[in-house]
PDB file of C-alpha atoms in Angstrom:
ATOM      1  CA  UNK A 123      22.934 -13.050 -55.471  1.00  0.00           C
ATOM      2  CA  UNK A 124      23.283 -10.895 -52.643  1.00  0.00           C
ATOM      3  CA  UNK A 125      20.777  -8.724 -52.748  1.00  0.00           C
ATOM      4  CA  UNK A 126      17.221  -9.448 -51.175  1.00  0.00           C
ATOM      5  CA  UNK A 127      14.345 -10.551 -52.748  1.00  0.00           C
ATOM      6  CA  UNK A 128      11.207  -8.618 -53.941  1.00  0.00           C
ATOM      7  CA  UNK A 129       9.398 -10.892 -51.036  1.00  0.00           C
ATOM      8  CA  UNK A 130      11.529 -10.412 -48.595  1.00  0.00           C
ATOM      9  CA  UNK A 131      11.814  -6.477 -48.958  1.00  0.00           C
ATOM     10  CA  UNK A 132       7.919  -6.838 -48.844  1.00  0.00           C
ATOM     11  CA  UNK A 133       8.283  -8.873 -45.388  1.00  0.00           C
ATOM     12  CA  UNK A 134      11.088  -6.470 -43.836  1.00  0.00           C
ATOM     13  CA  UNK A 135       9.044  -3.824 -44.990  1.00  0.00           C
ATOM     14  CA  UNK A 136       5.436  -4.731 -43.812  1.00  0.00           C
ATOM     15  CA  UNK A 137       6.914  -5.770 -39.966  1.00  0.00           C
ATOM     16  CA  UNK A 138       8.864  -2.431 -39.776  1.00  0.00           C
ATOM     17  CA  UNK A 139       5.273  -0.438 -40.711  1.00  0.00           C
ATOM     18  CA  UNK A 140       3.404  -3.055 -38.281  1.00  0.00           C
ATOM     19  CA  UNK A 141       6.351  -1.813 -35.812  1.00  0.00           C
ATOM     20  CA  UNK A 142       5.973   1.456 -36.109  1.00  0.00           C
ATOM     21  CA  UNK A 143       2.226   1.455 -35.656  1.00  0.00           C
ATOM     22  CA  UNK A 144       2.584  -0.411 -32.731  1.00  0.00           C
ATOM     23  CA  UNK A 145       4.400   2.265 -31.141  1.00  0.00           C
ATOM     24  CA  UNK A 146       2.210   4.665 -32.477  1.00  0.00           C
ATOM     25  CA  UNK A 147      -0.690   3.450 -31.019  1.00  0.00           C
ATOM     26  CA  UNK A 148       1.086   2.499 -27.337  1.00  0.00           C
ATOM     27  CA  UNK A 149       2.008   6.214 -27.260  1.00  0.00           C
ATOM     28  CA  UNK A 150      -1.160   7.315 -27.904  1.00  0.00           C
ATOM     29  CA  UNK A 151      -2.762   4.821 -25.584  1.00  0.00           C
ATOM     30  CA  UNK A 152       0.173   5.782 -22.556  1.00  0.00           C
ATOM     31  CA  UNK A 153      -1.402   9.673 -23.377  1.00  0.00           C
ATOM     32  CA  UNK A 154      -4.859   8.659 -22.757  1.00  0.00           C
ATOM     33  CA  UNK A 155      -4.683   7.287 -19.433  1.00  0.00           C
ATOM     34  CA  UNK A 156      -6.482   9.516 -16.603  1.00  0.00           C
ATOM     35  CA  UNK A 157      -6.378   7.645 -13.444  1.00  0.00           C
ATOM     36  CA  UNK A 158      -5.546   4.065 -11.636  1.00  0.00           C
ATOM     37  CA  UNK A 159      -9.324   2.779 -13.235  1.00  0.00           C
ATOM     38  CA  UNK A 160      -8.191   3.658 -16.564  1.00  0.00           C
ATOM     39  CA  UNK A 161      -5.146   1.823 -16.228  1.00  0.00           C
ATOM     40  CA  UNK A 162      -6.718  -1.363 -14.293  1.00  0.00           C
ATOM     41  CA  UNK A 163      -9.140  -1.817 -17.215  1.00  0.00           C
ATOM     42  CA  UNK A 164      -6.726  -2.411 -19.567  1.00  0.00           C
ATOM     43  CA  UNK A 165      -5.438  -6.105 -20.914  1.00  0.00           C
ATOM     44  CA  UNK A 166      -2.485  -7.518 -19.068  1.00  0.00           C
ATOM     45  CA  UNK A 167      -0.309  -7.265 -22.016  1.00  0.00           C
ATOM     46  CA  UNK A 168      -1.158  -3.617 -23.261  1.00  0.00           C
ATOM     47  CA  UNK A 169      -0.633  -2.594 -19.220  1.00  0.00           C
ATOM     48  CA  UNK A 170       2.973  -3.884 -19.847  1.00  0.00           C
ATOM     49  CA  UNK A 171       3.297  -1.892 -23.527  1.00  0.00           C
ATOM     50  CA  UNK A 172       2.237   0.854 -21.718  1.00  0.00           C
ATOM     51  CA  UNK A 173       4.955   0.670 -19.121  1.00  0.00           C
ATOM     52  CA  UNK A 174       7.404   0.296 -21.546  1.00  0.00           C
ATOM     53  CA  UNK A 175       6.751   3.246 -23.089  1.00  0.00           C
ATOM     54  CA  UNK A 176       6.905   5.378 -19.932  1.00  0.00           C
ATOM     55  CA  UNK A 177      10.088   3.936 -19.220  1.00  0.00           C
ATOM     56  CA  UNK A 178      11.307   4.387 -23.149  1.00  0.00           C
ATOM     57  CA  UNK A 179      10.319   8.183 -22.025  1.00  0.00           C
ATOM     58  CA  UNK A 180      13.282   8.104 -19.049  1.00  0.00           C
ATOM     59  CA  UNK A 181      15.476   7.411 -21.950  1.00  0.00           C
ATOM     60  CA  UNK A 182      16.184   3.391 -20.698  1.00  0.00           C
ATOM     61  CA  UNK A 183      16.386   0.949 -23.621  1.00  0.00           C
ATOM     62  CA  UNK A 184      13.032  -1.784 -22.976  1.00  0.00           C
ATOM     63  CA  UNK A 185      13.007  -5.293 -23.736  1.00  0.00           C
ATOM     64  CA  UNK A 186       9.225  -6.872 -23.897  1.00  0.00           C
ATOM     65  CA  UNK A 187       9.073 -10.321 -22.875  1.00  0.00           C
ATOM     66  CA  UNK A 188       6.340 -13.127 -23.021  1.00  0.00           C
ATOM     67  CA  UNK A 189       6.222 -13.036 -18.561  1.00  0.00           C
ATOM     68  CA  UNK A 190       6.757 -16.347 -18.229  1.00  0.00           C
ATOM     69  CA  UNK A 191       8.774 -19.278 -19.545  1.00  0.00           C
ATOM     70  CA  UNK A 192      12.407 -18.686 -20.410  1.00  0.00           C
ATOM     71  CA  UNK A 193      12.120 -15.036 -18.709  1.00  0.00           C
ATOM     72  CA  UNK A 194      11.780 -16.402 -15.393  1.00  0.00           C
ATOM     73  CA  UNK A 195       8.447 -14.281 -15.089  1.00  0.00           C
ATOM     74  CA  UNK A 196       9.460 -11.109 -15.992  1.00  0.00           C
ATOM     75  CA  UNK A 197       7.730  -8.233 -18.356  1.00  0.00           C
ATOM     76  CA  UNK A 198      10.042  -6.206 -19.274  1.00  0.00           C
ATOM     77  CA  UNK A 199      13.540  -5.379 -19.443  1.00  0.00           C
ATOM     78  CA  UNK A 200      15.913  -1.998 -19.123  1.00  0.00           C
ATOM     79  CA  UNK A 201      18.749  -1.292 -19.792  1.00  0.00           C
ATOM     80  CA  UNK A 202      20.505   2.241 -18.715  1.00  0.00           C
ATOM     81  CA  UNK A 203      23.853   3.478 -17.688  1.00  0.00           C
ATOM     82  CA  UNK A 204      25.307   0.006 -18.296  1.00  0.00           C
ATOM     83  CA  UNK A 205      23.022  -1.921 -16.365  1.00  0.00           C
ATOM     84  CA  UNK A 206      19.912  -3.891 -16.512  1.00  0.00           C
ATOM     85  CA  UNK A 207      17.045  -4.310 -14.242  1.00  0.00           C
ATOM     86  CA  UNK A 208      14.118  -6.359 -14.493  1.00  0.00           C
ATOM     87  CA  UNK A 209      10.667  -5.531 -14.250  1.00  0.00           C
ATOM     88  CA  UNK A 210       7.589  -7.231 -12.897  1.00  0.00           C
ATOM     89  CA  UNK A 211       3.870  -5.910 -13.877  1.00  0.00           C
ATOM     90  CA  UNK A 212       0.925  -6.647 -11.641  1.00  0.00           C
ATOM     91  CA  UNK A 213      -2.429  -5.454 -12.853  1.00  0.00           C
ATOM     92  CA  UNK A 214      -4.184  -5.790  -9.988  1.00  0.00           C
ATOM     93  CA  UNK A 215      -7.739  -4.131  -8.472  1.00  0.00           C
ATOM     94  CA  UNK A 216      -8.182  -4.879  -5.128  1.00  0.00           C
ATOM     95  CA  UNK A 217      -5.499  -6.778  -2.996  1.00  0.00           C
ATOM     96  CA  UNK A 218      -2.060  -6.020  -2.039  1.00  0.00           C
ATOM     97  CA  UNK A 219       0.877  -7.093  -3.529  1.00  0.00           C
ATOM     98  CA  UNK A 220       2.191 -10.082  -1.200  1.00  0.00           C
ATOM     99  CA  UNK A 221       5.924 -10.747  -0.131  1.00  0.00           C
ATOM    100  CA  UNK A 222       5.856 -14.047  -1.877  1.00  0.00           C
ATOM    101  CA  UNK A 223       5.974 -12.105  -5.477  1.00  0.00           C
ATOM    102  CA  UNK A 224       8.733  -9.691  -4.340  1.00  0.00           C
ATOM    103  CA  UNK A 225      10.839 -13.210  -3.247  1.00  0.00           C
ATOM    104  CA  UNK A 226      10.254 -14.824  -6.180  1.00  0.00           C
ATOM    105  CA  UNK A 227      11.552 -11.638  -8.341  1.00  0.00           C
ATOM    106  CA  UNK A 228      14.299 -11.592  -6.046  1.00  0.00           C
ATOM    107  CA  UNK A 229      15.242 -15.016  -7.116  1.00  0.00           C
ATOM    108  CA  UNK A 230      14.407 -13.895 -10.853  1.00  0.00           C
ATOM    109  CA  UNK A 231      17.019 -11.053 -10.269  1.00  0.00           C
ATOM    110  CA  UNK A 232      19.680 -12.823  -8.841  1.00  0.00           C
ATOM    111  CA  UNK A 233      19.362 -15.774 -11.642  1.00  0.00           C
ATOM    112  CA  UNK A 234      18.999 -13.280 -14.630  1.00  0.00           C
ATOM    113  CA  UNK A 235      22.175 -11.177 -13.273  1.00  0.00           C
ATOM    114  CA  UNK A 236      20.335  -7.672 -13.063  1.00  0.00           C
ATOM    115  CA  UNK A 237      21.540  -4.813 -11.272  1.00  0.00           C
ATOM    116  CA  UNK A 238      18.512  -4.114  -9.528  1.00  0.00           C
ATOM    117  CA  UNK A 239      14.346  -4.626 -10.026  1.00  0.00           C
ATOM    118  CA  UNK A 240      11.352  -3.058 -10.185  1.00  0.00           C
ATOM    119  CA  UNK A 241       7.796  -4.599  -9.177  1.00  0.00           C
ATOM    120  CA  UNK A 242       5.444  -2.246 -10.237  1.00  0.00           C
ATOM    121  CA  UNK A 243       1.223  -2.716  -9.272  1.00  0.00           C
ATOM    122  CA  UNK A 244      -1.845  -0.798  -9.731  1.00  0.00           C
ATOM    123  CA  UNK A 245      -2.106  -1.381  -5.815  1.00  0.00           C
ATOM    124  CA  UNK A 246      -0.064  -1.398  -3.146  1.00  0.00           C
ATOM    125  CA  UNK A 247       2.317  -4.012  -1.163  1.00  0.00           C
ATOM    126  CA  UNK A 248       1.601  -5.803   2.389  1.00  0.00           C
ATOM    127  CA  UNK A 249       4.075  -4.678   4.958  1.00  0.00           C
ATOM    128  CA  UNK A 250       5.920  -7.734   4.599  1.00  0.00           C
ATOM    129  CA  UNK A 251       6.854  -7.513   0.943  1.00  0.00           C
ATOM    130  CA  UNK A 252       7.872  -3.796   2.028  1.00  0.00           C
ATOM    131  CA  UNK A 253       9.743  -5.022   4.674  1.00  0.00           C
ATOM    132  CA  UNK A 254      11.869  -7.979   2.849  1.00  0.00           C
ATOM    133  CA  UNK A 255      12.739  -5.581  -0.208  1.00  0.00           C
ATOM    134  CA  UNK A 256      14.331  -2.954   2.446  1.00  0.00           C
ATOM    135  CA  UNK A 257      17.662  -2.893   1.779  1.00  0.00           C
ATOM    136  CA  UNK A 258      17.734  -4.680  -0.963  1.00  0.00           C
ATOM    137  CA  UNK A 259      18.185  -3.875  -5.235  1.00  0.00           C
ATOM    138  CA  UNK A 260      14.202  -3.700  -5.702  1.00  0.00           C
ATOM    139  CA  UNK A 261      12.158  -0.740  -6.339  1.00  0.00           C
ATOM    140  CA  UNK A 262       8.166  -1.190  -5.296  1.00  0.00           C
ATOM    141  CA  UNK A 263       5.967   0.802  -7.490  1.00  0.00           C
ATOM    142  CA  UNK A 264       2.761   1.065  -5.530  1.00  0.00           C
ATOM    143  CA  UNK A 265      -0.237   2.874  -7.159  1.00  0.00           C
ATOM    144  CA  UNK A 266       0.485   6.308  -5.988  1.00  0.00           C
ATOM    145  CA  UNK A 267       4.066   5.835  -7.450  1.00  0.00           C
ATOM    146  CA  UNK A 268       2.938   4.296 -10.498  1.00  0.00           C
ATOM    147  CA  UNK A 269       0.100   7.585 -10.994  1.00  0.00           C
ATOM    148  CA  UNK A 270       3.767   9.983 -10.338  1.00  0.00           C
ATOM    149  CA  UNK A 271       5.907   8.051 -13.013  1.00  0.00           C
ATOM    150  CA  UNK A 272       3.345   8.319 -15.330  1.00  0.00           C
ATOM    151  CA  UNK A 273       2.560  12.076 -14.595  1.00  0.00           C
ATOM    152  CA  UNK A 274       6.210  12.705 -15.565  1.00  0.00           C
ATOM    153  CA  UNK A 275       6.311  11.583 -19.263  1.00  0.00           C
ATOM    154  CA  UNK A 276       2.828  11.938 -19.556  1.00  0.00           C
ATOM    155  CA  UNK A 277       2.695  14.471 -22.353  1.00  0.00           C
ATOM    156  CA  UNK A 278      -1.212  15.345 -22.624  1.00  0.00           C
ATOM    157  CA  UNK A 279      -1.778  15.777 -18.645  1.00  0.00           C
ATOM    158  CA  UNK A 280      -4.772  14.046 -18.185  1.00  0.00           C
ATOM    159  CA  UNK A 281      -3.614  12.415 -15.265  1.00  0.00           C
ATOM    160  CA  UNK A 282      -3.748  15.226 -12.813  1.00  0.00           C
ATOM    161  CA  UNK A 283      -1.813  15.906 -10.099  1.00  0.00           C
ATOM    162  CA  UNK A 284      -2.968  15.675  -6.426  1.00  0.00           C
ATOM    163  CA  UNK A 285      -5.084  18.948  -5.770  1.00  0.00           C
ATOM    164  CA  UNK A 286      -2.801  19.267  -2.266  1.00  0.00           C
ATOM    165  CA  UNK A 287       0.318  19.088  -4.652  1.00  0.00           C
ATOM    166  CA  UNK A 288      -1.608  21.992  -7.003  1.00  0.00           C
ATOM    167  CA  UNK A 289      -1.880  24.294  -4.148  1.00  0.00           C
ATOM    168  CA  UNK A 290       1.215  24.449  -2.578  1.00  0.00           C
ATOM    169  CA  UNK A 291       3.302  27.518  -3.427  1.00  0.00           C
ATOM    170  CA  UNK A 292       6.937  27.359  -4.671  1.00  0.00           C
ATOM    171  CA  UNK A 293       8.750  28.522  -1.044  1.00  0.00           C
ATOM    172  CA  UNK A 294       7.163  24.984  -0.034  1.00  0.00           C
ATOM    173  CA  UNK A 295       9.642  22.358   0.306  1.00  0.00           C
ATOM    174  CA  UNK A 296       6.877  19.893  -1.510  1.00  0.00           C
ATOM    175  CA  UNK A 297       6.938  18.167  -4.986  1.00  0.00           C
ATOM    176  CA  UNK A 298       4.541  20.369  -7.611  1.00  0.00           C
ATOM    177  CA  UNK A 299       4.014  17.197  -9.240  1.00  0.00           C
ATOM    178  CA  UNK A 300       3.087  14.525  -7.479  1.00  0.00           C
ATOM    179  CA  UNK A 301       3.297  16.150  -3.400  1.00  0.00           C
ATOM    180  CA  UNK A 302       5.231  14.179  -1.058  1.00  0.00           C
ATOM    181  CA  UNK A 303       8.207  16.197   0.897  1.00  0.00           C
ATOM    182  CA  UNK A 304      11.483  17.098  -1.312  1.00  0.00           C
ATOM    183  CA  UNK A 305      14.763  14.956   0.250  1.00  0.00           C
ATOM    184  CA  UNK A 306      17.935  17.274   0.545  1.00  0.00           C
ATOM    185  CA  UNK A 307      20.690  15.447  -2.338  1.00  0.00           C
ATOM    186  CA  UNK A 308      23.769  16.047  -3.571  1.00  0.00           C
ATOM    187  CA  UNK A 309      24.477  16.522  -6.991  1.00  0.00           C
ATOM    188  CA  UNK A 310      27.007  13.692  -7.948  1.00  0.00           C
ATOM    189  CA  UNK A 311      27.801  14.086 -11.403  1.00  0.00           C
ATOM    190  CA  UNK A 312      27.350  16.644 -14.170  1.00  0.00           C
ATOM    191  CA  UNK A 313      27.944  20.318 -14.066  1.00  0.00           C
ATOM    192  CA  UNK A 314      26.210  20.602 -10.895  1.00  0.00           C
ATOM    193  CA  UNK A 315      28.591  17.912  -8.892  1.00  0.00           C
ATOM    194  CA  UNK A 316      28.747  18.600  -5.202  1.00  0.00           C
ATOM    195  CA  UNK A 317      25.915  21.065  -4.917  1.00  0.00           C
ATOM    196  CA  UNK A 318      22.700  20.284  -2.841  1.00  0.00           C
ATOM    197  CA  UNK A 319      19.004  20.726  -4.117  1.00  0.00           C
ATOM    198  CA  UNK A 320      15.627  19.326  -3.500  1.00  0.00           C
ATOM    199  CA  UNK A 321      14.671  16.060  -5.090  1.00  0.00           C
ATOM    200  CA  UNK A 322      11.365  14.307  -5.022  1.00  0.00           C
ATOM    201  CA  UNK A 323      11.235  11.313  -2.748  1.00  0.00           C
ATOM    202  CA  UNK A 324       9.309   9.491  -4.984  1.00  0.00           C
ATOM    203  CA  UNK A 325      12.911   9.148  -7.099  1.00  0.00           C
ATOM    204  CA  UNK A 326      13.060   7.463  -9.699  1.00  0.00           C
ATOM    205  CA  UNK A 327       9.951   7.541 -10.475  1.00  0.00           C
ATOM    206  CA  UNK A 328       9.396  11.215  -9.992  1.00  0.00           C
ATOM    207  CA  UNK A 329      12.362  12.945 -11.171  1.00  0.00           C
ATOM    208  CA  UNK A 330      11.290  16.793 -10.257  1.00  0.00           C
ATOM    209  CA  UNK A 331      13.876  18.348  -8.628  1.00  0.00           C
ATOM    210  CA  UNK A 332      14.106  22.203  -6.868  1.00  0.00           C
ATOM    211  CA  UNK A 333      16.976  25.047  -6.487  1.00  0.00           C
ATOM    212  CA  UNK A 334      18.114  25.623  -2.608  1.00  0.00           C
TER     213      UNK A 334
END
């Protein structure tokens, strides 16, 4: 009595090893990745694994979900600095992203109590779905985006940055990493609190940041 069973030490066992291999091999498949066909010619599912262990890599706590069903639609769930946003995966090759899926998360976001949302494609969004998540809790991850966050906790390197973005010298105002202008910000917390630097505009999913 109260201690567990040969089988069941067997079972815990066994599904922490199957576990652990899991991770193993999402890791390994997150380093492989070289460009947007790399990532578009993966399974649905394994394109969500693989964005949970980017975002694992920004130091967020990820819930996988099934998509559908009781999850209102959703593939994945963080959790970070006391808050929780959900995320929405679209594996997509050819055609934008419409405003209808960025409502419909809207609705899951609202009805699941989240702090904000992500929507993240291999493509990119019409104007409208840009336009009617202005101003509101939802990140769009378009491809370029997507490529960036990836580049960040990418460990190997084999997705390369843009060549403008390698050629630009360090007095340029530019991200190194992934090339669109640095935004002036304000430091608001930390040791730093109150002073001003460069930060990517791609932020969050860029998170290279530059000395005045």
């Amino acid at each position: 009595m109260g201690g567990l069973t040969p089988i069941a030490t067997f079972f815990f066992v066994a599904m922490g090893v199957i576990s652990a291999l899991r991770s193993w091999k999402t890791a390994a498949m997150l380093e492989g990745q070289t460009s947007l066909n790399s990532l578009r010619e993966l399974p649905s599912k394994r394109f969500e694994d693989l964005l949970g262990e980017a975002y694992r890599r920004q130091a967020y706590k990820v819930k996988e979900t099934l998509g559908g069903g009781a999850d209102g639609g959703i593939d994945l769930l963080l959790e970070g600095n006391g808050q929780a946003t959900v995320v929405e995966c679209k594996r997509w090759k050819g055609r934008p992203v419409p405003v209808q899926i960025v409502r419909e998360l809207y609705g899951v976001l609202h009805d699941r109590g989240a702090s904000s949302a992500k929507l993240v494609a291999t493509t990119n969004f019409t104007p409208e779905a840009i336009a009617f998540a202005k101003g509101k809790p939802i990140e769009l991850v378009d491809a370029d985006a997507l490529l960036c966050l990836l580049r960040t906790v990418q460990k190997s390197g084999k997705i390369a940055a843009p060549a403008v973005a390698e050629e630009r010298d360090h007095l340029t105002r530019d991200c190194p990493l992934c090339g669109p202008e640095m935004k002036l910000r304000t430091a608001r917390r930390g040791a730093n609190t109150g002073q001003k630097f460069w930060g990517c505009s791609n932020f969050p999913a860029c998170r290279r940041t530059r000395d005045l």
